Coordinates of C-alpha atoms and ligand atoms in Angstrom, one line a residue:
X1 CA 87.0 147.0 44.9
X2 CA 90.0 147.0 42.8
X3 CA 90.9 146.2 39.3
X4 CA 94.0 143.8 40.6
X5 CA 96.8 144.6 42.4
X6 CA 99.3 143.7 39.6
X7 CA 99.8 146.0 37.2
X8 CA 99.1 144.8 33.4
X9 CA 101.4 146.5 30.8
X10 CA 99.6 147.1 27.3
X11 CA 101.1 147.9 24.0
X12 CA 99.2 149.8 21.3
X13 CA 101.0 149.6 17.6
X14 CA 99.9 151.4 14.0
X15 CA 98.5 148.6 12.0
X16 CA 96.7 150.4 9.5
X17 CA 93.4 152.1 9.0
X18 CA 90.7 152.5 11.3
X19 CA 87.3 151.4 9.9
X20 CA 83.9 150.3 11.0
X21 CA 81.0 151.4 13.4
X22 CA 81.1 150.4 17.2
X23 CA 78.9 151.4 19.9
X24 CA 80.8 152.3 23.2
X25 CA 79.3 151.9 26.3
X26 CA 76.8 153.6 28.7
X27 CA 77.6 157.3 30.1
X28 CA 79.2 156.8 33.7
X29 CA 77.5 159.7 35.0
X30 CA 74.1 158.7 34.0
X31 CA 74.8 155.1 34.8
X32 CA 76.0 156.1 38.5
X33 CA 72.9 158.6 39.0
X34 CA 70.3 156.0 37.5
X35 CA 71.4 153.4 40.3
X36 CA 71.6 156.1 43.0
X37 CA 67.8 157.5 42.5
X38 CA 66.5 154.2 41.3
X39 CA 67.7 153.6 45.2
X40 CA 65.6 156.2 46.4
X41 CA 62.7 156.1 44.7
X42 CA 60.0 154.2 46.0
X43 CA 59.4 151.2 43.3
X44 CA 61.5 149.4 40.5
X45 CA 63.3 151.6 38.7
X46 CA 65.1 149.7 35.4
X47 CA 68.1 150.9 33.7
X48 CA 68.8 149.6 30.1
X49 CA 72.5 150.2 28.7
X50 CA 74.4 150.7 32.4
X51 CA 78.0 151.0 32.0
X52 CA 79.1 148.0 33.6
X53 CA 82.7 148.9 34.2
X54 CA 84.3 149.2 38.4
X55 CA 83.4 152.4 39.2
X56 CA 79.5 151.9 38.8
X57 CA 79.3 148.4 40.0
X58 CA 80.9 149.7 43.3
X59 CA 78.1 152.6 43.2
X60 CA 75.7 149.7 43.2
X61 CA 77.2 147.8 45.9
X62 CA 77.2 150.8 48.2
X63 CA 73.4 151.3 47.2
X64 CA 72.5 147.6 48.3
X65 CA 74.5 148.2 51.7
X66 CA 71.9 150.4 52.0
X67 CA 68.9 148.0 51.4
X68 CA 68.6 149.4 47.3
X69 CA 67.6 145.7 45.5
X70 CA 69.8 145.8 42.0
X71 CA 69.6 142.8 39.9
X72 CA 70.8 142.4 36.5
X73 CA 68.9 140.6 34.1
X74 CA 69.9 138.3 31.2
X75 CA 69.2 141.0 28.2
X76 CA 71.8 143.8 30.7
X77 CA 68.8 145.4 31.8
X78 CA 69.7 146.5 35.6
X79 CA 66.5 146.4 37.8
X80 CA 66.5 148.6 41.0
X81 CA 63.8 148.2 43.5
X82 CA 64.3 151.6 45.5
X83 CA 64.9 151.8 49.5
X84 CA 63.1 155.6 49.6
X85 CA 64.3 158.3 50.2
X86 CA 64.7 159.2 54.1
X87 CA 64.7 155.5 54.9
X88 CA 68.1 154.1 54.0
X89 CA 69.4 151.2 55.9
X90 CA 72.9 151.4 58.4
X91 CA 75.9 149.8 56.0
X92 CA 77.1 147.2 57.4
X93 CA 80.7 147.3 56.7
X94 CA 82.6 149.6 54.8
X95 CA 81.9 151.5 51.3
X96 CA 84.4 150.9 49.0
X97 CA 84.7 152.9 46.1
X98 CA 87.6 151.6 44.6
X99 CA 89.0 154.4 42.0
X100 CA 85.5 156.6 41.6
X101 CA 85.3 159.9 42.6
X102 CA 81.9 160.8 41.0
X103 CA 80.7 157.2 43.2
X104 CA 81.7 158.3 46.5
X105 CA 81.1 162.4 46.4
X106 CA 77.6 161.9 45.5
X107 CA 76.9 159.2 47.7
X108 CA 78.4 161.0 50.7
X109 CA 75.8 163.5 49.7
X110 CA 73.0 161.3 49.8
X111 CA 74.1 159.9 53.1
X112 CA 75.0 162.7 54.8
X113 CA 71.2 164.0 55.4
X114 CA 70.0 160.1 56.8
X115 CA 70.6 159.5 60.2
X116 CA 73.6 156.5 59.0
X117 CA 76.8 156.0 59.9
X118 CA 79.0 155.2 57.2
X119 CA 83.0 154.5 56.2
X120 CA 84.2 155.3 52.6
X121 CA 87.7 154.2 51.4
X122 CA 88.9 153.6 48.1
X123 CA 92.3 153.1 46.2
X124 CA 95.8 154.6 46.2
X125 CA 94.6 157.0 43.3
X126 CA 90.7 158.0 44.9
X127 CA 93.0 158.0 49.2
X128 CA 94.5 161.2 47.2
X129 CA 92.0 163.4 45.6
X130 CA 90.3 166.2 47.7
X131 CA 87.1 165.4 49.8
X132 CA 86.7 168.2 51.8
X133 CA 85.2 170.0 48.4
X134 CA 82.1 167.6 49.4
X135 CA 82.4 167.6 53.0
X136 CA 82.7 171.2 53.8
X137 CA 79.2 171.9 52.6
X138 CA 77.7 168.6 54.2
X139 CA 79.3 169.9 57.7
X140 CA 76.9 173.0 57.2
X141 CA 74.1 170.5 56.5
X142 CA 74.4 168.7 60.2
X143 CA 76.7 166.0 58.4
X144 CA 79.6 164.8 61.0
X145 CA 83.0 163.8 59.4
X146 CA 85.9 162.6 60.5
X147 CA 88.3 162.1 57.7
X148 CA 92.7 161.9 57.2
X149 CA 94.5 164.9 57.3
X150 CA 93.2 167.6 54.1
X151 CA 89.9 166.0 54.4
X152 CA 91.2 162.4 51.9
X153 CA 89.8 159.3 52.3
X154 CA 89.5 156.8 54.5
X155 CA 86.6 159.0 55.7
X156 CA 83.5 158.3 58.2
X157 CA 80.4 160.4 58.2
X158 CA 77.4 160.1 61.0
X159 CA 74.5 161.8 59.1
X160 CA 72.7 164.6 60.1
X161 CA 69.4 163.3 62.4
X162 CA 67.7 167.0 61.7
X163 CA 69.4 168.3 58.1
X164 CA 69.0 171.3 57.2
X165 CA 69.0 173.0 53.8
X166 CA 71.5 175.8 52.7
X167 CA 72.3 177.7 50.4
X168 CA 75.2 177.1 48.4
X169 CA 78.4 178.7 45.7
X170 CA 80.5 176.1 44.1
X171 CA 83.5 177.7 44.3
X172 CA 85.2 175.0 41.7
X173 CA 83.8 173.7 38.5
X174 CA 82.1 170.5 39.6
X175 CA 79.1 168.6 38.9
X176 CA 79.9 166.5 41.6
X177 CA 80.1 169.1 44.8
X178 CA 77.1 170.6 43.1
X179 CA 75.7 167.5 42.9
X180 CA 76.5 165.8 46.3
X181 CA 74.9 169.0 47.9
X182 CA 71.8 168.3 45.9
X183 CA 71.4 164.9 46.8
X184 CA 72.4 166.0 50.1
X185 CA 69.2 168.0 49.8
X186 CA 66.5 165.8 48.6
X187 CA 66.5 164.7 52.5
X188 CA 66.5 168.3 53.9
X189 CA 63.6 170.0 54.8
X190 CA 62.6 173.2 52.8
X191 CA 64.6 174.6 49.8
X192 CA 68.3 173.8 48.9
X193 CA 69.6 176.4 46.8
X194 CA 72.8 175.7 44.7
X195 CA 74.2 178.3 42.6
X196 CA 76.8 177.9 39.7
X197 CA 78.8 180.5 38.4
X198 CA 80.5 178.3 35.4
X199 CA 78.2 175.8 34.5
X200 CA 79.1 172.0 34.6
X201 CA 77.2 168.9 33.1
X202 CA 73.7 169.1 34.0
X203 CA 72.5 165.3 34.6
X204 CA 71.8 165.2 38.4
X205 CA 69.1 168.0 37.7
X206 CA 67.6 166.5 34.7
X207 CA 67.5 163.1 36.2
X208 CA 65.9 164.1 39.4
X209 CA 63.3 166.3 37.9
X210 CA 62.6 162.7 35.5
X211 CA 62.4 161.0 38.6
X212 CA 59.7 163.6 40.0
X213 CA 61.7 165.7 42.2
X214 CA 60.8 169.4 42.5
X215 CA 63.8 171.1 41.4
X216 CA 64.4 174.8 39.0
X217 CA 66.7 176.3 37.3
X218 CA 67.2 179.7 36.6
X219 CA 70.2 181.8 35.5
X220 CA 70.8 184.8 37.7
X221 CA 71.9 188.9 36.4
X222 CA 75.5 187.7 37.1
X223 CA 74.9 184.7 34.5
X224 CA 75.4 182.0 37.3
X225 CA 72.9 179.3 37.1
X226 CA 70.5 178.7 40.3
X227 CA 69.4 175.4 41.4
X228 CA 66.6 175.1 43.4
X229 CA 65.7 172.2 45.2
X230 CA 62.6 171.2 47.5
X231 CA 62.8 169.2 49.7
X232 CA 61.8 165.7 50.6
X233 CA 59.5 164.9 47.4
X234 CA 58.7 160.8 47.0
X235 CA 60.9 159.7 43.9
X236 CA 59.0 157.8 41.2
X237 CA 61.1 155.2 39.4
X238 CA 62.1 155.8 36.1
X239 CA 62.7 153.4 32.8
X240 CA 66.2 154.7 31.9
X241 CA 67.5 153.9 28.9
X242 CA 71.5 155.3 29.1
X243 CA 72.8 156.7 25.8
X244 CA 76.4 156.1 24.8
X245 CA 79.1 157.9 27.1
X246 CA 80.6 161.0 25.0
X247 CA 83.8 161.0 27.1
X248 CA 84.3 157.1 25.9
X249 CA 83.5 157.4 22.3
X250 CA 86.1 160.0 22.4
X251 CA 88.7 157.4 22.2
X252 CA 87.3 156.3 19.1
X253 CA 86.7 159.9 17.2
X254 CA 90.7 161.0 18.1
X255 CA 91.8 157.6 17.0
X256 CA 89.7 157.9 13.8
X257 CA 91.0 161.5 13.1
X258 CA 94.7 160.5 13.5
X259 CA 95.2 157.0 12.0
X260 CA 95.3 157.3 8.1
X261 CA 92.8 155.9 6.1
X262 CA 90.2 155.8 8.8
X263 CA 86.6 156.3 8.9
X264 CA 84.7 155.3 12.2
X265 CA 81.0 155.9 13.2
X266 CA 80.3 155.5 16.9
X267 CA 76.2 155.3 17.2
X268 CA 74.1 156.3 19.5
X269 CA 76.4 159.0 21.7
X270 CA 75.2 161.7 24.1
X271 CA 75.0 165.2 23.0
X272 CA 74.3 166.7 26.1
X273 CA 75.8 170.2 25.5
X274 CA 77.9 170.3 28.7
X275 CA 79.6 167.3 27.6
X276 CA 80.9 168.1 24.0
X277 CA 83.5 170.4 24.0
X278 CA 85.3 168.2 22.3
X279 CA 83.7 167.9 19.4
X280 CA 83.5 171.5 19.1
X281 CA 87.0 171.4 19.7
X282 CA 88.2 168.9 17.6
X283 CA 86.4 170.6 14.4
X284 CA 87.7 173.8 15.0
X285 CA 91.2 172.0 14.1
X286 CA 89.6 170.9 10.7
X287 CA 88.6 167.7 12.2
X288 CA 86.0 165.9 9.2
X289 CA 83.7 164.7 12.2
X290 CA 79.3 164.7 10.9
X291 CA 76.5 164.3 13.5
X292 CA 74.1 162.0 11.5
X293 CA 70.8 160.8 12.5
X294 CA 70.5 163.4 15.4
X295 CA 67.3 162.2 17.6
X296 CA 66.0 162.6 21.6
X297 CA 66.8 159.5 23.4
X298 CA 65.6 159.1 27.4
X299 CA 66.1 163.8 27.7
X300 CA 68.9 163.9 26.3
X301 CA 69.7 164.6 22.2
X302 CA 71.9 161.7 20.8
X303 CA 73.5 161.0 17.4
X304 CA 75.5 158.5 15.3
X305 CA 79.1 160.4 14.7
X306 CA 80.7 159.7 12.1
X307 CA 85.0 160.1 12.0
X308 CA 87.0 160.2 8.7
X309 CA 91.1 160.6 9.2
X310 CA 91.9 164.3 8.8
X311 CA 94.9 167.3 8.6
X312 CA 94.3 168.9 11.9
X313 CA 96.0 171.9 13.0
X314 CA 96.8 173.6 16.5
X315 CA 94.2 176.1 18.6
X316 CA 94.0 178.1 21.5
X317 CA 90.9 176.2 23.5
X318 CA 89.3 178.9 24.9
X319 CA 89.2 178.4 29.0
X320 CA 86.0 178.6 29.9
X321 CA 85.2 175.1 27.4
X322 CA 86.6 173.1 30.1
X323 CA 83.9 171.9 32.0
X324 CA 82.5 170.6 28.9
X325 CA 85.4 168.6 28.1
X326 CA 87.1 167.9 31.4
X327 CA 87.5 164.4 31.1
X328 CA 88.9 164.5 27.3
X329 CA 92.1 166.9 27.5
X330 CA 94.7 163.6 27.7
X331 CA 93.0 162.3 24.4
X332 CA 93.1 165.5 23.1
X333 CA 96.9 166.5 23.8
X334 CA 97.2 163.0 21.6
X335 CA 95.4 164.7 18.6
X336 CA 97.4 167.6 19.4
X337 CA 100.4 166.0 18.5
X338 CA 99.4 165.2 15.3
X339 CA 98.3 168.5 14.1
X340 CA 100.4 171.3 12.8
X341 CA 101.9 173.8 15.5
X342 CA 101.3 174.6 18.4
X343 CA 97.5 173.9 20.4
X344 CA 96.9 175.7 23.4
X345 CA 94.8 174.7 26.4
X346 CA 94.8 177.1 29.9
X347 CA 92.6 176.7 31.9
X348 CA 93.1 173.4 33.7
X349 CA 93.3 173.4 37.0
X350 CA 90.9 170.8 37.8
X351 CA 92.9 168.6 35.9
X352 CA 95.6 168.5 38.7
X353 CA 92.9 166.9 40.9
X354 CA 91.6 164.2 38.6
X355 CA 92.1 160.3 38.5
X356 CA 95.8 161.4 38.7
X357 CA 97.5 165.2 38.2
X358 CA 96.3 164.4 34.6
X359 CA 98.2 167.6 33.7
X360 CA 101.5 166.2 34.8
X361 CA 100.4 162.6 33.7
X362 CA 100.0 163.5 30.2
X363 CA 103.2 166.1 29.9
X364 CA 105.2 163.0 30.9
X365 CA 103.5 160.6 28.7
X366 CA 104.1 163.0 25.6
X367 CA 108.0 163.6 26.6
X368 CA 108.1 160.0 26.9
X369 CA 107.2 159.3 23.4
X370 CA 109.2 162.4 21.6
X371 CA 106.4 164.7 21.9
X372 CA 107.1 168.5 22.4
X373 CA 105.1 170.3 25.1
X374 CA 104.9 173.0 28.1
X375 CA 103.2 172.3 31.1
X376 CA 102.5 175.5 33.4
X377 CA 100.7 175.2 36.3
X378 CA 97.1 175.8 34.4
X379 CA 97.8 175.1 31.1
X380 CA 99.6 172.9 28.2
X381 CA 100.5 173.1 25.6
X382 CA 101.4 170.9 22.6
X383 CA 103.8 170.8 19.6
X384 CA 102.7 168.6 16.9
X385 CA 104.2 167.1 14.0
X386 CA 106.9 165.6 15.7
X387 CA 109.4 163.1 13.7
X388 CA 109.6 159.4 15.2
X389 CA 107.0 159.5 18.2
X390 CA 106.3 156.9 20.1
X391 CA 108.8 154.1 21.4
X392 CA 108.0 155.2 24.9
X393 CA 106.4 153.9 28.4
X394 CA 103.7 155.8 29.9
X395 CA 103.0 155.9 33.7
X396 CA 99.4 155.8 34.1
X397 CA 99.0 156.3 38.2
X398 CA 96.1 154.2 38.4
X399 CA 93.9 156.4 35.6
X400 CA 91.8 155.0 33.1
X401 CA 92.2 158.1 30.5
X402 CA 95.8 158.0 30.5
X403 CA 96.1 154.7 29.5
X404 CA 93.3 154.9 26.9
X405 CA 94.6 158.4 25.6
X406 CA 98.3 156.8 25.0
X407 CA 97.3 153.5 23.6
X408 CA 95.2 155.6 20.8
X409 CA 98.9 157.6 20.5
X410 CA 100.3 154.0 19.9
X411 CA 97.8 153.3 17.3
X412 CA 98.9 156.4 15.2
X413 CA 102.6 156.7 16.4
X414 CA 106.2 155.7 14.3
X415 CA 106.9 153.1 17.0
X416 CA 104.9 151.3 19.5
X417 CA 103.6 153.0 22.8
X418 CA 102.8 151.0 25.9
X419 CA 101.1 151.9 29.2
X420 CA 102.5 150.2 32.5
X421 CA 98.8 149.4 33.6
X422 CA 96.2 148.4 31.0
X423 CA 94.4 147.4 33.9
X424 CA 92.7 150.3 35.1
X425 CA 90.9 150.6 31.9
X426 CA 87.9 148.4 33.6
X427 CA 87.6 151.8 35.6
X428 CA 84.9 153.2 32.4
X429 CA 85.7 151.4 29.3
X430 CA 86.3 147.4 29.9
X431 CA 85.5 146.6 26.0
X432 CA 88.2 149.1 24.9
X433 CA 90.5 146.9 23.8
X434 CA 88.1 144.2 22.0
X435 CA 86.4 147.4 20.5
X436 CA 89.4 149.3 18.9
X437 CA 90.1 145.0 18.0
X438 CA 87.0 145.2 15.8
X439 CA 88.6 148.3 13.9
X440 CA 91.6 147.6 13.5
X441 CA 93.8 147.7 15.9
X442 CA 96.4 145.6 17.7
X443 CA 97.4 145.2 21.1
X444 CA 100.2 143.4 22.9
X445 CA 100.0 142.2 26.5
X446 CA 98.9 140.3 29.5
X447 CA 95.4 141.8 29.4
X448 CA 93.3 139.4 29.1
X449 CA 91.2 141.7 26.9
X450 CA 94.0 142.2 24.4
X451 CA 93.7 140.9 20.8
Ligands
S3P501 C1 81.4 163.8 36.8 C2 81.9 165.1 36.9 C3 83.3 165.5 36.6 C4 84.0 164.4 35.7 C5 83.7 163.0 36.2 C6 82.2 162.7 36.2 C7 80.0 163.5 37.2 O1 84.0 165.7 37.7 O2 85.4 164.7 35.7 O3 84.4 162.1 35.4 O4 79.5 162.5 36.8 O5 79.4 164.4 37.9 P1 84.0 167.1 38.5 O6 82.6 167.5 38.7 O7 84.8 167.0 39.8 O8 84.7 168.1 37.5

């Protein structure tokens, strides 16, 4: 799956003030998970609010090509009548994941432990990132691999006939290695123990205990969270109702913070507190941002947010915030460069390893479009107030948050900003454009989305 093989330039330009109240779509990590255990539970599981963008639709695909039922029904609501655990079905042909890394490291995990043989490949962009973060532990779990050179995609795996359950360190940041060894355990016997020194967003363990699965977490002396899973339970579908995804309506709240005049309120968004450094973030810099009508939607706290256009000026981010707000760095370097001095962000090494070297992507993007900044190997950081910005071209190596982050720059920027691949947005966020329409904004380009 792919979102076309020729690129679509897109243009964002300042038209004015930002105003009205939107709702951006599901959470991607909820909506992948919610397809993924609905798959293995025994029954219909029914998800209201799935993001249907490409990265979850190719989740779903690889879940039916192992015998998972996934309608869609006329009101959105996806229906999921589950395979069960421990009895998935050979694929057929192969998996393909198109550009989504959370899609195909968790489902590697889940196949790994069934006695399947499987190929995953996906695009230019996902044939890059690391896979051996996934497939190291899943060798120590009976998984067979055979994968290109550095462990990337193309990659087959025969899974384990007799899994067994370890115990194991992330030694990166990631939801999704802690994840895929997770899932990877639900079809081990015994106890899988995962332990986290920094911890990351915490949805595969909240979702699996919804759906009935056996699984505890505790925080060790050394402050490292400890996942304990047992193994083999019977999943019992779930009604899921998916909130709003934080990392999407943060497009929105920087837009709304750096386009005079505006005031935006973006309902319904996830609060999960290892998804909002952001926020945190973006307040610290004197951001007017107000959590109205906070309320507990499906586990997980959610709340209207509403944005008003404010002076913002430069922080250090402390490091260890990252993992909360992994995915929003690019669309923060753009708020960044409308505050006053300098903002600071170290800690990013995982952002080398993203969509693209997002730390590279967006250091180019901002040079491009007059923007002062230093790029070390771990860190950026970004001058704002800069005279005349914009007028530039962004490369967006096939990544969905850089083309999002610099068409908000173009919204706010002197002269026009354009992306060479508008495209790729259907990766998380295909009503961006008709969305930021609604408020306000203008867009010029061959996307069909573009108003
Ligand atoms: C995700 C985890 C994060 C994030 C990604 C979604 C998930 O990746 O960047 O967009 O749903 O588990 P890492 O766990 O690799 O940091």
């Amino acid at each position: 799956m792919s979102h076309g093989s020729t690129p679509a330039p897109l243009t964002a330009r300042a038209t004015g003030a930002l105003t009205g109240t939107v709702r951006v779509p599901g959470d991607k990590s909820i909506s992948h998970r919610a397809l993924m255990f609905g798959a293995l539970a025994v029954g219909r599981t029914t998800a209201k609010g799935l993001l249907e963008s490409e990265d979850v639709l190719a989740t779903a695909d690889a879940m039916r090509a192992v015998g998972a039922k996934i309608a869609r029904q006329d009101d959105g609501t996806y229906v999921i009548d589950g395979v069960g655990l421990g009895s998935l079905l050979e694929p057929e042909g192969v998996i393909d994941f198109g550009n989504a890394g959370t899609g195909v490291r968790l489902t590697m995990g889940i196949f790994g432990t069934h006695d399947i043989a499987a190929t995953f490949v996906g695009d230019a962009s996902l044939s890059k990132r690391p896979m051996g973060r996934v497939l190291d532990p899943l060798r120590d779990m009976g998984t067979n691999v055979i994968a290109r050179s550095g462990d990337r995609l193309p990659a087959s795996i025969r899974g384990a006939k007799q899994p067994l359950p370890i115990t194991y360190r992330v030694p990166m940041p990631s939801a999704q290695v802690k994840s895929a060894v997770l899932l990877a355990g639900l079809n081990c016997p015994g106890e899988t123990t995962v332990i986290e020194p920094i911890a990351t967003r915490d949805h595969t363990e909240k979702m699996l205990a919804g759906f009935g699965a056996d699984i505890k977490v505790t925080v060790n002396d050394a402050g490292e969270r400890v996942i304990k899973l047992q193994g083999q339970p019977e999943l019992k579908p779930q009604d899921i109702d998916v909130p709003a995804d934080p990392s999407s309506a943060a497009f929105p709240i920087v837009a709304a913070l750096i386009v005079p005049g505006s005031d935006v309120t973006i309902e319904n968004v996830m609060l999960n507190e290892h998804r909002t450094g952001l926020i945190t973030t973006l307040i610290e810099m004197g951001g007017d941002i107000e959590l109205m009508n906070k309320r507990s939607a499906g586990g997980e706290e959610v709340a209207d947010i509403r944005v008003k256009h404010s002076k913002l000026k430069g922080i250090t981010v402390p490091a260890d915030r990252a993992p909360s707000m992994i995915d929003e760095y690019p669309v923060l370097a753009i708020a960044a460069a409308f505050a006053e001095g300098d903002t600071f962000m170290p800690g990013l090494d995982e952002l080398r390893v993203k969509e693209s070297d997002r730390l590279a992507a967006v250091a180019r993007g901002l040079e491009a479009n007059g923007i002062p900044c230093t790029e070390t190997e771990d860190t950026l950081t970004v001058t704002g107030g800069a005279d005349q910005i914009g007028g530039g071209t962004v490369v967006t190596h096939l990544d969905h948050r850089i083309a999002m982050s610099f068409l908000v720059l173009g919204m706010a920027a002197h002269k026009p900003v354009t992306v060479d691949d508008g495209a790729v947005i259907a990766t998380s966020f295909p009503t961006f454009t008709s969305l930021f329409a609604g408020l306000g904004a203008e867009f010029l380009g061959n996307d069909s989305e573009a108003a």
